[in-house]
Amino acid sequence: MKNIRYGFIVLIVASVNFCGAAYIQKSSVVTATPGLKDYYKDYFPIGVAVSGRALRTDEAGLVVGQFNSLTPENAMKMGVIHPEEQQYNWRDADSIAAFARRNGMKLRGHTLVWHNQAPKWIFKDANDQQVTKEILLQRLKEHITTVVKRYKGIVYAWDVANEVISDRKDEFYRNSLWYQICGEEYIEKAFQWAHEADPEALLFYNDYNEINPDKRKKIIQLVNGLVSKGIPVHGVGLQAHWAINEPSAAQLEKTITDFLTTGLKLQITEFDISVYPKEHEMRARQLEDSAVAFTAAKEQQQLEQFRLCFDVFRKYRHSLTGVTFWNISDRYSWLDNFPVRGRKDYPLLFDKELQPKKAFWAVVKF
Ligand code: GLA
C-alpha cells in the first residue's frame, strides 16, 4: 500500500450531508503576492493534493496563497474513508472539504474505485471467503452512494475509477480483485452510481503512464466504449507523474491531442516532476541512489521540464479544465518512498522551506 494515513474512525451517519455540517466556519485569507492560481486565472484552476494534517500546519498559508483547488491525497480513498463495512471515517475528508469551502476553493474527489488502498473487508464474507460479484457490486454501490451524496454540492468532480487499465502489453484490464470478481461491469456501474448520487458532479476516468502510446490507446478505447454505451463519463484525468527525462514536448502534445479525440474534457490530476529518471516499479535502494539528489544540473533540468509542460498546458487551455499538483512542497512527496523507499525526491514547485523554487518562476513568467 502506498502512503496511507488512518485517522479516527467515526460511526456512519449516512443521512448527513457534509454541506449540512454545522462546524463550517467562514473566514477570508488575504494574500499579498500573486500565486500560481493568479498567474493562471485565465487558463485553468491550479490544484494541489493535501492531507488534513498539512492544512493544520504552516503549509495551509501556502495552499491558500497559491492554489484554488484541492484534492484529498488519501482521505477519500476507500480504505481510509470506509475501513470497515459499518464504519465510515469522515474526519480528514470533512476537514479538507471544510477548508476548501472556507477558502472558496474547488474540491476534486479522489477516488471511488481503485485496486490499491481498498479495504480488505470489501472482498470478504464473514467466513473470510471471497464474496460473489452480486455482493461486491452491492457494497460498491452502497459505498459510492454514501460518499458521493455526503459531498454533493462541494466536490465538483470525482475520479470515479482509477487505474483500471493494465500496463502489460498483452492485457487490457488490470487483473485486480475487482476485475477478477466482477469483470469489467464494476467500472460502468461505478460511473452510473456516482451519477445517480450527484447528477451535477463531473465524472473522470483517471490513470497514469498516459504518455505511453500503448497504454494511452487502451485508456481511449475504454472511455470511448463507456461513452458509446451511454455511461456518464465526462473527463479523462491524466495523472502526470512525470520526470526530468519525460515527456518530450512532442510526446506531450501527441498525448493531449490523442485524448482530445474522445471529445471529453481533460485534467492533469496528479502532477509532479521527479528529479530521477522515471521508473514505474518499486525497487530496493542501490548504492547509486545518492543522498545528494537535487544538484544544480537537476534543478535546471527540472525547471526546463516544468516550463515545457506548462507551455503545452497553456496551449491547450480550452481543453484542459484543471492542473493539480500531487503534494504541496518538497517537504513531503509520495515520491520520497516510490519507487525507492527513503530516497528523497524534489518534484514540486516549492522547496522544503515552502519557498518558490527557480522552476516556479519558469512556470509563471510567460
Ligand atoms: C496514484 C493514485 C494516487 C496516489 C498516487 C501516489 O497515482 O491515484 O491516489 O496514491 O498514486 O500518491
mmCIF file of C-alpha atoms and ligand atoms in Angstrom:
data_model
loop_
_atom_site.group_PDB
_atom_site.id
_atom_site.type_symbol
_atom_site.label_atom_id
_atom_site.label_comp_id
_atom_site.label_asym_id
_atom_site.label_seq_id
_atom_site.Cartn_x
_atom_site.Cartn_y
_atom_site.Cartn_z
ATOM 1 C CA MET A 1 0.000 0.000 0.000
ATOM 2 C CA LYS A 2 1.167 3.488 -0.733
ATOM 3 C CA ASN A 3 1.129 6.386 1.677
ATOM 4 C CA ILE A 4 -1.930 5.799 3.762
ATOM 5 C CA ARG A 5 -2.795 7.514 6.985
ATOM 6 C CA TYR A 6 -5.645 6.427 9.194
ATOM 7 C CA GLY A 7 -7.412 8.966 11.360
ATOM 8 C CA PHE A 8 -10.234 8.483 13.877
ATOM 9 C CA ILE A 9 -12.998 6.195 12.935
ATOM 10 C CA VAL A 10 -16.379 7.781 13.206
ATOM 11 C CA LEU A 11 -19.523 5.702 13.071
ATOM 12 C CA ILE A 12 -21.613 6.153 9.981
ATOM 13 C CA VAL A 13 -24.382 8.726 9.911
ATOM 14 C CA ALA A 14 -25.199 8.148 6.308
ATOM 15 C CA SER A 15 -28.027 10.614 6.053
ATOM 16 C CA VAL A 16 -25.915 13.624 6.996
ATOM 17 C CA ASN A 17 -24.649 15.526 4.023
ATOM 18 C CA PHE A 18 -21.332 17.247 4.528
ATOM 19 C CA CYS A 19 -22.777 20.569 3.447
ATOM 20 C CA GLY A 20 -25.187 20.473 6.343
ATOM 21 C CA ALA A 21 -22.394 20.171 8.875
ATOM 22 C CA ALA A 22 -22.619 22.903 11.457
ATOM 23 C CA TYR A 23 -18.938 23.462 12.093
ATOM 24 C CA ILE A 24 -18.035 25.058 8.807
ATOM 25 C CA GLN A 25 -16.586 28.456 9.573
ATOM 26 C CA LYS A 26 -16.317 31.411 7.305
ATOM 27 C CA SER A 27 -13.104 33.323 7.043
ATOM 28 C CA SER A 28 -11.161 35.023 4.363
ATOM 29 C CA VAL A 29 -7.444 34.946 3.778
ATOM 30 C CA VAL A 30 -5.794 37.886 2.122
ATOM 31 C CA THR A 31 -2.555 37.163 0.315
ATOM 32 C CA ALA A 32 -0.181 39.902 -0.686
ATOM 33 C CA THR A 33 1.668 38.354 -3.613
ATOM 34 C CA PRO A 34 0.149 36.610 -6.600
ATOM 35 C CA GLY A 35 0.139 32.832 -6.520
ATOM 36 C CA LEU A 36 0.065 30.188 -9.243
ATOM 37 C CA LYS A 37 -3.724 30.431 -9.337
ATOM 38 C CA ASP A 38 -3.496 34.154 -10.083
ATOM 39 C CA TYR A 39 -0.980 33.793 -12.894
ATOM 40 C CA TYR A 40 -3.225 31.091 -14.373
ATOM 41 C CA LYS A 41 -6.605 32.665 -13.680
ATOM 42 C CA ASP A 42 -7.387 32.986 -17.391
ATOM 43 C CA TYR A 43 -6.221 29.422 -18.079
ATOM 44 C CA PHE A 44 -7.324 26.774 -15.603
ATOM 45 C CA PRO A 45 -7.656 26.187 -11.875
ATOM 46 C CA ILE A 46 -4.429 25.122 -10.188
ATOM 47 C CA GLY A 47 -4.962 22.419 -7.618
ATOM 48 C CA VAL A 48 -2.969 20.533 -5.031
ATOM 49 C CA ALA A 49 -3.307 17.184 -3.247
ATOM 50 C CA VAL A 50 -3.382 17.583 0.511
ATOM 51 C CA SER A 51 -3.819 15.780 3.788
ATOM 52 C CA GLY A 52 -5.991 17.100 6.594
ATOM 53 C CA ARG A 53 -2.847 17.330 8.716
ATOM 54 C CA ALA A 54 -0.951 19.536 6.245
ATOM 55 C CA LEU A 55 -3.823 22.013 6.334
ATOM 56 C CA ARG A 56 -3.242 22.441 10.065
ATOM 57 C CA THR A 57 0.423 23.448 9.588
ATOM 58 C CA ASP A 58 2.233 26.413 8.017
ATOM 59 C CA GLU A 59 1.608 24.756 4.658
ATOM 60 C CA ALA A 60 -2.003 25.951 4.859
ATOM 61 C CA GLY A 61 -0.944 29.528 4.063
ATOM 62 C CA LEU A 62 0.959 28.391 1.012
ATOM 63 C CA VAL A 63 -2.001 26.312 -0.150
ATOM 64 C CA VAL A 64 -4.405 29.238 0.132
ATOM 65 C CA GLY A 65 -1.996 31.676 -1.476
ATOM 66 C CA GLN A 66 -1.054 29.520 -4.444
ATOM 67 C CA PHE A 67 -3.894 27.167 -5.297
ATOM 68 C CA ASN A 68 -7.624 27.363 -5.944
ATOM 69 C CA SER A 69 -8.491 23.679 -5.972
ATOM 70 C CA LEU A 70 -7.873 20.806 -3.559
ATOM 71 C CA THR A 71 -7.786 17.029 -3.880
ATOM 72 C CA PRO A 72 -7.564 14.871 -0.752
ATOM 73 C CA GLU A 73 -4.394 12.837 -1.280
ATOM 74 C CA ASN A 74 -5.673 9.881 0.728
ATOM 75 C CA ALA A 75 -8.664 10.942 2.808
ATOM 76 C CA MET A 76 -11.376 9.905 0.355
ATOM 77 C CA LYS A 77 -9.794 6.641 -0.736
ATOM 78 C CA MET A 78 -11.926 3.653 0.118
ATOM 79 C CA GLY A 79 -9.522 2.114 2.629
ATOM 80 C CA VAL A 80 -9.359 5.356 4.596
ATOM 81 C CA ILE A 81 -12.926 6.595 4.393
ATOM 82 C CA HIS A 82 -14.646 3.193 4.691
ATOM 83 C CA PRO A 83 -12.286 0.973 6.705
ATOM 84 C CA GLU A 84 -14.972 -1.456 7.905
ATOM 85 C CA GLU A 85 -18.335 -2.344 6.469
ATOM 86 C CA GLN A 86 -20.266 -0.404 9.101
ATOM 87 C CA GLN A 87 -17.717 2.349 9.671
ATOM 88 C CA TYR A 88 -17.078 5.478 7.738
ATOM 89 C CA ASN A 89 -14.205 7.702 8.763
ATOM 90 C CA TRP A 90 -15.171 11.183 7.640
ATOM 91 C CA ARG A 91 -12.759 13.167 9.751
ATOM 92 C CA ASP A 92 -9.990 14.071 7.325
ATOM 93 C CA ALA A 93 -12.180 14.249 4.256
ATOM 94 C CA ASP A 94 -14.590 16.570 6.077
ATOM 95 C CA SER A 95 -11.799 18.791 7.318
ATOM 96 C CA ILE A 96 -10.358 19.136 3.802
ATOM 97 C CA ALA A 97 -13.824 19.836 2.407
ATOM 98 C CA ALA A 98 -14.412 22.463 5.115
ATOM 99 C CA PHE A 99 -11.064 24.090 4.311
ATOM 100 C CA ALA A 100 -11.926 24.217 0.605
ATOM 101 C CA ARG A 101 -15.286 25.748 1.321
ATOM 102 C CA ARG A 102 -13.954 28.259 3.835
ATOM 103 C CA ASN A 103 -11.368 29.465 1.354
ATOM 104 C CA GLY A 104 -13.537 29.438 -1.742
ATOM 105 C CA MET A 105 -11.571 26.633 -3.396
ATOM 106 C CA LYS A 106 -12.771 23.909 -5.714
ATOM 107 C CA LEU A 107 -12.675 20.336 -4.469
ATOM 108 C CA ARG A 108 -11.959 17.186 -6.501
ATOM 109 C CA GLY A 109 -12.966 13.828 -5.079
ATOM 110 C CA HIS A 110 -10.400 11.021 -5.284
ATOM 111 C CA THR A 111 -11.246 8.162 -5.766
ATOM 112 C CA LEU A 112 -14.293 5.864 -5.787
ATOM 113 C CA VAL A 113 -12.893 2.573 -7.029
ATOM 114 C CA TRP A 114 -9.219 1.577 -7.121
ATOM 115 C CA HIS A 115 -7.264 -1.654 -6.752
ATOM 116 C CA ASN A 116 -4.897 -0.052 -4.220
ATOM 117 C CA GLN A 117 -5.820 1.208 -0.770
ATOM 118 C CA ALA A 118 -9.075 -0.735 -0.911
ATOM 119 C CA PRO A 119 -10.177 -2.160 2.453
ATOM 120 C CA LYS A 120 -9.789 -5.935 2.828
ATOM 121 C CA TRP A 121 -13.317 -6.395 4.211
ATOM 122 C CA ILE A 122 -14.929 -5.391 0.944
ATOM 123 C CA PHE A 123 -13.762 -8.556 -0.820
ATOM 124 C CA LYS A 124 -14.504 -10.989 2.041
ATOM 125 C CA ASP A 125 -17.568 -12.521 3.677
ATOM 126 C CA ALA A 126 -17.983 -13.354 7.380
ATOM 127 C CA ASN A 127 -16.110 -16.650 6.859
ATOM 128 C CA ASP A 128 -13.187 -14.884 5.202
ATOM 129 C CA GLN A 129 -14.158 -16.251 1.815
ATOM 130 C CA GLN A 130 -14.172 -14.134 -1.314
ATOM 131 C CA VAL A 131 -17.565 -12.549 -1.907
ATOM 132 C CA THR A 132 -19.686 -13.035 -5.016
ATOM 133 C CA LYS A 133 -19.996 -10.481 -7.766
ATOM 134 C CA GLU A 134 -23.503 -9.573 -6.583
ATOM 135 C CA ILE A 135 -22.321 -8.804 -3.067
ATOM 136 C CA LEU A 136 -19.262 -6.885 -4.191
ATOM 137 C CA LEU A 137 -21.290 -4.739 -6.577
ATOM 138 C CA GLN A 138 -23.881 -4.126 -3.864
ATOM 139 C CA ARG A 139 -21.110 -2.996 -1.490
ATOM 140 C CA LEU A 140 -19.595 -0.765 -4.130
ATOM 141 C CA LYS A 141 -22.984 0.809 -4.783
ATOM 142 C CA GLU A 142 -23.504 1.471 -1.103
ATOM 143 C CA HIS A 143 -20.019 2.971 -0.797
ATOM 144 C CA ILE A 144 -20.298 5.238 -3.819
ATOM 145 C CA THR A 145 -23.799 6.401 -2.977
ATOM 146 C CA THR A 146 -22.907 7.261 0.614
ATOM 147 C CA VAL A 147 -19.646 9.043 -0.151
ATOM 148 C CA VAL A 148 -20.819 10.961 -3.222
ATOM 149 C CA LYS A 149 -24.038 12.095 -1.504
ATOM 150 C CA ARG A 150 -22.122 13.327 1.515
ATOM 151 C CA TYR A 151 -20.004 15.668 -0.613
ATOM 152 C CA LYS A 152 -22.721 16.606 -3.072
ATOM 153 C CA GLY A 153 -22.504 20.291 -3.866
ATOM 154 C CA ILE A 154 -18.918 20.583 -2.609
ATOM 155 C CA VAL A 155 -16.978 18.023 -4.671
ATOM 156 C CA TYR A 156 -17.395 19.295 -8.239
ATOM 157 C CA ALA A 157 -15.526 16.436 -9.945
ATOM 158 C CA TRP A 158 -14.839 12.835 -8.983
ATOM 159 C CA ASP A 159 -12.103 10.491 -10.082
ATOM 160 C CA VAL A 160 -14.548 7.623 -10.299
ATOM 161 C CA ALA A 161 -12.386 4.760 -11.499
ATOM 162 C CA ASN A 162 -8.628 4.890 -11.007
ATOM 163 C CA GLU A 163 -6.057 2.822 -12.901
ATOM 164 C CA VAL A 164 -8.255 0.008 -14.203
ATOM 165 C CA ILE A 165 -6.150 -0.395 -17.358
ATOM 166 C CA SER A 166 -3.197 -2.773 -17.365
ATOM 167 C CA ASP A 167 0.371 -1.660 -18.116
ATOM 168 C CA ARG A 168 1.070 -5.049 -19.676
ATOM 169 C CA LYS A 169 1.078 -5.221 -23.436
ATOM 170 C CA ASP A 170 -0.931 -8.440 -23.526
ATOM 171 C CA GLU A 171 -3.602 -7.333 -21.089
ATOM 172 C CA PHE A 172 -6.392 -4.763 -21.405
ATOM 173 C CA TYR A 173 -7.949 -4.534 -17.948
ATOM 174 C CA ARG A 174 -5.781 -4.642 -14.851
ATOM 175 C CA ASN A 175 -6.239 -8.039 -13.285
ATOM 176 C CA SER A 176 -7.335 -6.640 -9.917
ATOM 177 C CA LEU A 177 -9.632 -8.308 -7.418
ATOM 178 C CA TRP A 178 -12.380 -6.010 -8.629
ATOM 179 C CA TYR A 179 -11.900 -7.347 -12.136
ATOM 180 C CA GLN A 180 -11.478 -10.947 -11.056
ATOM 181 C CA ILE A 181 -14.731 -10.898 -9.123
ATOM 182 C CA CYS A 182 -16.893 -8.574 -11.223
ATOM 183 C CA GLY A 183 -15.388 -8.453 -14.700
ATOM 184 C CA GLU A 184 -15.491 -5.057 -16.366
ATOM 185 C CA GLU A 185 -19.025 -4.327 -15.192
ATOM 186 C CA TYR A 186 -17.870 -2.681 -11.971
ATOM 187 C CA ILE A 187 -16.391 0.185 -13.972
ATOM 188 C CA GLU A 188 -19.588 1.210 -15.705
ATOM 189 C CA LYS A 189 -21.632 0.661 -12.565
ATOM 190 C CA ALA A 190 -19.290 2.931 -10.624
ATOM 191 C CA PHE A 191 -19.930 5.784 -13.052
ATOM 192 C CA GLN A 192 -23.670 5.165 -13.084
ATOM 193 C CA TRP A 193 -23.969 5.090 -9.306
ATOM 194 C CA ALA A 194 -21.818 8.193 -8.891
ATOM 195 C CA HIS A 195 -24.028 9.991 -11.404
ATOM 196 C CA GLU A 196 -27.197 8.900 -9.634
ATOM 197 C CA ALA A 197 -25.815 10.121 -6.308
ATOM 198 C CA ASP A 198 -24.817 13.533 -7.691
ATOM 199 C CA PRO A 199 -26.026 14.284 -11.227
ATOM 200 C CA GLU A 200 -24.135 17.599 -11.217
ATOM 201 C CA ALA A 201 -20.688 16.160 -10.481
ATOM 202 C CA LEU A 202 -18.229 15.765 -13.345
ATOM 203 C CA LEU A 203 -17.047 12.189 -13.546
ATOM 204 C CA PHE A 204 -13.474 11.330 -14.547
ATOM 205 C CA TYR A 205 -11.579 8.243 -15.522
ATOM 206 C CA ASN A 206 -8.063 8.675 -14.067
ATOM 207 C CA ASP A 207 -4.840 6.841 -14.938
ATOM 208 C CA TYR A 208 -1.031 7.077 -15.134
ATOM 209 C CA ASN A 209 1.570 6.266 -17.771
ATOM 210 C CA GLU A 210 -0.782 8.006 -20.171
ATOM 211 C CA ILE A 211 2.167 9.305 -22.209
ATOM 212 C CA ASN A 212 2.918 5.716 -23.235
ATOM 213 C CA PRO A 213 1.197 5.164 -26.613
ATOM 214 C CA ASP A 214 0.068 1.590 -25.851
ATOM 215 C CA LYS A 215 -1.442 2.442 -22.507
ATOM 216 C CA ARG A 216 -2.994 5.597 -23.939
ATOM 217 C CA LYS A 217 -4.687 3.648 -26.711
ATOM 218 C CA LYS A 218 -6.270 1.358 -24.147
ATOM 219 C CA ILE A 219 -7.454 4.237 -21.978
ATOM 220 C CA ILE A 220 -9.024 5.897 -25.018
ATOM 221 C CA GLN A 221 -10.666 2.637 -26.048
ATOM 222 C CA LEU A 222 -12.056 2.237 -22.542
ATOM 223 C CA VAL A 223 -13.587 5.706 -22.286
ATOM 224 C CA ASN A 224 -14.912 5.634 -25.855
ATOM 225 C CA GLY A 225 -16.544 2.300 -25.109
ATOM 226 C CA LEU A 226 -18.153 3.651 -21.959
ATOM 227 C CA VAL A 227 -19.387 6.804 -23.665
ATOM 228 C CA SER A 228 -20.829 4.827 -26.590
ATOM 229 C CA LYS A 229 -22.837 2.768 -24.097
ATOM 230 C CA GLY A 230 -24.258 5.950 -22.601
ATOM 231 C CA ILE A 231 -22.253 5.674 -19.381
ATOM 232 C CA PRO A 232 -21.810 9.110 -17.758
ATOM 233 C CA VAL A 233 -18.084 9.758 -18.213
ATOM 234 C CA HIS A 234 -17.246 13.441 -18.561
ATOM 235 C CA GLY A 235 -13.482 13.628 -18.455
ATOM 236 C CA VAL A 236 -10.131 11.915 -18.504
ATOM 237 C CA GLY A 237 -7.651 12.552 -15.722
ATOM 238 C CA LEU A 238 -4.022 12.362 -16.771
ATOM 239 C CA GLN A 239 -2.132 11.720 -13.559
ATOM 240 C CA ALA A 240 1.067 13.208 -14.994
ATOM 241 C CA HIS A 241 3.568 11.641 -12.611
ATOM 242 C CA TRP A 242 6.401 12.648 -14.905
ATOM 243 C CA ALA A 243 10.139 13.171 -14.606
ATOM 244 C CA ILE A 244 13.058 15.264 -15.790
ATOM 245 C CA ASN A 245 13.510 12.866 -18.727
ATOM 246 C CA GLU A 246 9.893 12.561 -19.881
ATOM 247 C CA PRO A 247 7.680 13.519 -21.620
ATOM 248 C CA SER A 248 9.134 15.439 -24.546
ATOM 249 C CA ALA A 249 7.082 18.331 -25.933
ATOM 250 C CA ALA A 250 6.092 16.221 -28.951
ATOM 251 C CA GLN A 251 5.099 13.288 -26.748
ATOM 252 C CA LEU A 252 3.021 15.542 -24.520
ATOM 253 C CA GLU A 253 1.249 17.239 -27.407
ATOM 254 C CA LYS A 254 0.525 13.877 -29.010
ATOM 255 C CA THR A 255 -0.833 12.632 -25.688
ATOM 256 C CA ILE A 256 -3.178 15.588 -25.356
ATOM 257 C CA THR A 257 -4.352 15.581 -28.964
ATOM 258 C CA ASP A 258 -4.974 11.824 -28.842
ATOM 259 C CA PHE A 259 -7.095 12.209 -25.729
ATOM 260 C CA LEU A 260 -8.968 15.108 -27.307
ATOM 261 C CA THR A 261 -10.326 12.705 -29.941
ATOM 262 C CA THR A 262 -12.586 11.354 -27.190
ATOM 263 C CA GLY A 263 -14.372 14.714 -27.066
ATOM 264 C CA LEU A 264 -14.028 14.658 -23.284
ATOM 265 C CA LYS A 265 -12.543 17.298 -21.024
ATOM 266 C CA LEU A 266 -9.026 16.668 -19.793
ATOM 267 C CA GLN A 267 -7.433 17.420 -16.457
ATOM 268 C CA ILE A 268 -3.902 16.995 -15.211
ATOM 269 C CA THR A 269 -4.747 15.387 -11.893
ATOM 270 C CA GLU A 270 -1.531 14.349 -10.082
ATOM 271 C CA PHE A 271 1.264 16.446 -11.492
ATOM 272 C CA ASP A 272 4.856 16.141 -10.299
ATOM 273 C CA ILE A 273 8.262 16.043 -11.950
ATOM 274 C CA SER A 274 10.621 13.610 -10.294
ATOM 275 C CA VAL A 275 14.277 14.570 -10.365
ATOM 276 C CA TYR A 276 15.083 10.914 -11.134
ATOM 277 C CA PRO A 277 14.540 9.219 -14.476
ATOM 278 C CA LYS A 278 11.114 7.583 -14.452
ATOM 279 C CA GLU A 279 10.636 4.071 -13.079
ATOM 280 C CA HIS A 280 7.216 2.551 -12.589
ATOM 281 C CA GLU A 281 8.007 -0.363 -10.284
ATOM 282 C CA MET A 282 9.024 -0.329 -6.625
ATOM 283 C CA ARG A 283 12.634 -1.444 -6.109
ATOM 284 C CA ALA A 284 15.301 -1.710 -3.413
ATOM 285 C CA ARG A 285 17.701 1.155 -2.799
ATOM 286 C CA GLN A 286 21.063 0.842 -4.551
ATOM 287 C CA LEU A 287 24.411 2.453 -3.983
ATOM 288 C CA GLU A 288 23.942 4.834 -6.907
ATOM 289 C CA ASP A 289 20.808 6.271 -5.288
ATOM 290 C CA SER A 290 22.838 9.109 -3.896
ATOM 291 C CA ALA A 291 21.541 11.151 -0.996
ATOM 292 C CA VAL A 292 22.556 14.438 -2.656
ATOM 293 C CA ALA A 293 19.885 14.334 -5.237
ATOM 294 C CA PHE A 294 18.899 17.877 -6.047
ATOM 295 C CA THR A 295 22.034 19.057 -7.839
ATOM 296 C CA ALA A 296 22.214 22.312 -9.789
ATOM 297 C CA ALA A 297 22.045 20.283 -13.008
ATOM 298 C CA LYS A 298 18.875 18.534 -11.863
ATOM 299 C CA GLU A 299 17.378 21.824 -10.761
ATOM 300 C CA GLN A 300 17.921 23.188 -14.256
ATOM 301 C CA GLN A 301 16.565 20.086 -16.000
ATOM 302 C CA GLN A 302 13.507 20.135 -13.784
ATOM 303 C CA LEU A 303 12.939 23.829 -14.433
ATOM 304 C CA GLU A 304 13.031 23.184 -18.173
ATOM 305 C CA GLN A 305 10.670 20.250 -17.869
ATOM 306 C CA PHE A 306 8.189 22.285 -15.823
ATOM 307 C CA ARG A 307 8.388 25.096 -18.376
ATOM 308 C CA LEU A 308 7.853 22.691 -21.260
ATOM 309 C CA CYS A 309 4.797 21.135 -19.616
ATOM 310 C CA PHE A 310 3.174 24.452 -18.769
ATOM 311 C CA ASP A 311 3.863 25.817 -22.256
ATOM 312 C CA VAL A 312 1.876 22.887 -23.634
ATOM 313 C CA PHE A 313 -0.813 23.127 -20.950
ATOM 314 C CA ARG A 314 -1.393 26.771 -21.829
ATOM 315 C CA LYS A 315 -1.611 25.938 -25.500
ATOM 316 C CA TYR A 316 -4.448 23.507 -24.739
ATOM 317 C CA ARG A 317 -6.190 25.651 -22.160
ATOM 318 C CA HIS A 318 -9.558 25.309 -23.900
ATOM 319 C CA SER A 319 -9.498 21.565 -23.344
ATOM 320 C CA LEU A 320 -7.668 21.409 -20.030
ATOM 321 C CA THR A 321 -10.009 22.219 -17.168
ATOM 322 C CA GLY A 322 -7.552 21.833 -14.322
ATOM 323 C CA VAL A 323 -3.942 21.210 -13.371
ATOM 324 C CA THR A 324 -3.439 19.634 -9.953
ATOM 325 C CA PHE A 325 -0.071 19.096 -8.269
ATOM 326 C CA TRP A 326 0.391 15.912 -6.268
ATOM 327 C CA ASN A 327 1.555 17.341 -2.918
ATOM 328 C CA ILE A 328 2.368 20.836 -1.777
ATOM 329 C CA SER A 329 6.122 21.235 -1.464
ATOM 330 C CA ASP A 330 9.373 19.252 -1.474
ATOM 331 C CA ARG A 331 8.966 18.917 2.284
ATOM 332 C CA TYR A 332 6.898 15.829 1.546
ATOM 333 C CA SER A 333 6.078 13.866 -1.581
ATOM 334 C CA TRP A 334 4.831 10.319 -2.106
ATOM 335 C CA LEU A 335 7.921 10.010 -4.356
ATOM 336 C CA ASP A 336 10.127 10.121 -1.227
ATOM 337 C CA ASN A 337 9.152 6.468 -0.940
ATOM 338 C CA PHE A 338 8.442 5.482 -4.511
ATOM 339 C CA PRO A 339 9.912 3.725 -6.430
ATOM 340 C CA VAL A 340 12.765 3.647 -3.896
ATOM 341 C CA ARG A 341 11.803 3.710 -0.233
ATOM 342 C CA GLY A 342 13.588 6.524 1.596
ATOM 343 C CA ARG A 343 15.091 8.173 -1.487
ATOM 344 C CA LYS A 344 14.222 11.839 -1.201
ATOM 345 C CA ASP A 345 12.673 13.425 -4.277
ATOM 346 C CA TYR A 346 12.139 17.103 -5.065
ATOM 347 C CA PRO A 347 9.280 17.007 -7.534
ATOM 348 C CA LEU A 348 7.312 20.195 -6.798
ATOM 349 C CA LEU A 349 7.494 23.958 -7.288
ATOM 350 C CA PHE A 350 8.118 24.846 -3.620
ATOM 351 C CA ASP A 351 11.132 23.807 -1.565
ATOM 352 C CA LYS A 352 11.220 22.333 1.939
ATOM 353 C CA GLU A 353 11.055 25.847 3.410
ATOM 354 C CA LEU A 354 7.943 26.427 1.302
ATOM 355 C CA GLN A 355 9.758 28.968 -0.850
ATOM 356 C CA PRO A 356 9.238 29.077 -4.627
ATOM 357 C CA LYS A 357 11.980 27.214 -6.491
ATOM 358 C CA LYS A 358 13.559 28.571 -9.673
ATOM 359 C CA ALA A 359 11.150 26.339 -11.583
ATOM 360 C CA PHE A 360 8.245 28.303 -10.090
ATOM 361 C CA TRP A 361 9.402 31.438 -11.899
ATOM 362 C CA ALA A 362 9.809 29.494 -15.135
ATOM 363 C CA VAL A 363 6.160 28.477 -14.862
ATOM 364 C CA VAL A 364 4.667 31.865 -14.046
ATOM 365 C CA LYS A 365 6.706 34.066 -16.407
ATOM 366 C CA PHE A 366 5.078 33.673 -19.775
HETATM 367 C C1 GLA B 1 -1.762 7.073 -7.707
HETATM 368 C C2 GLA B 1 -3.077 7.399 -7.063
HETATM 369 C C3 GLA B 1 -2.927 8.482 -6.062
HETATM 370 C C4 GLA B 1 -1.714 8.311 -5.209
HETATM 371 C C5 GLA B 1 -0.521 8.200 -6.054
HETATM 372 C C6 GLA B 1 0.655 8.178 -5.132
HETATM 373 O O1 GLA B 1 -1.402 7.974 -8.649
HETATM 374 O O2 GLA B 1 -4.079 7.765 -7.956
HETATM 375 O O3 GLA B 1 -4.044 8.495 -5.252
HETATM 376 O O4 GLA B 1 -1.802 7.181 -4.387
HETATM 377 O O5 GLA B 1 -0.681 7.021 -6.816
HETATM 378 O O6 GLA B 1 0.485 9.083 -4.071
#
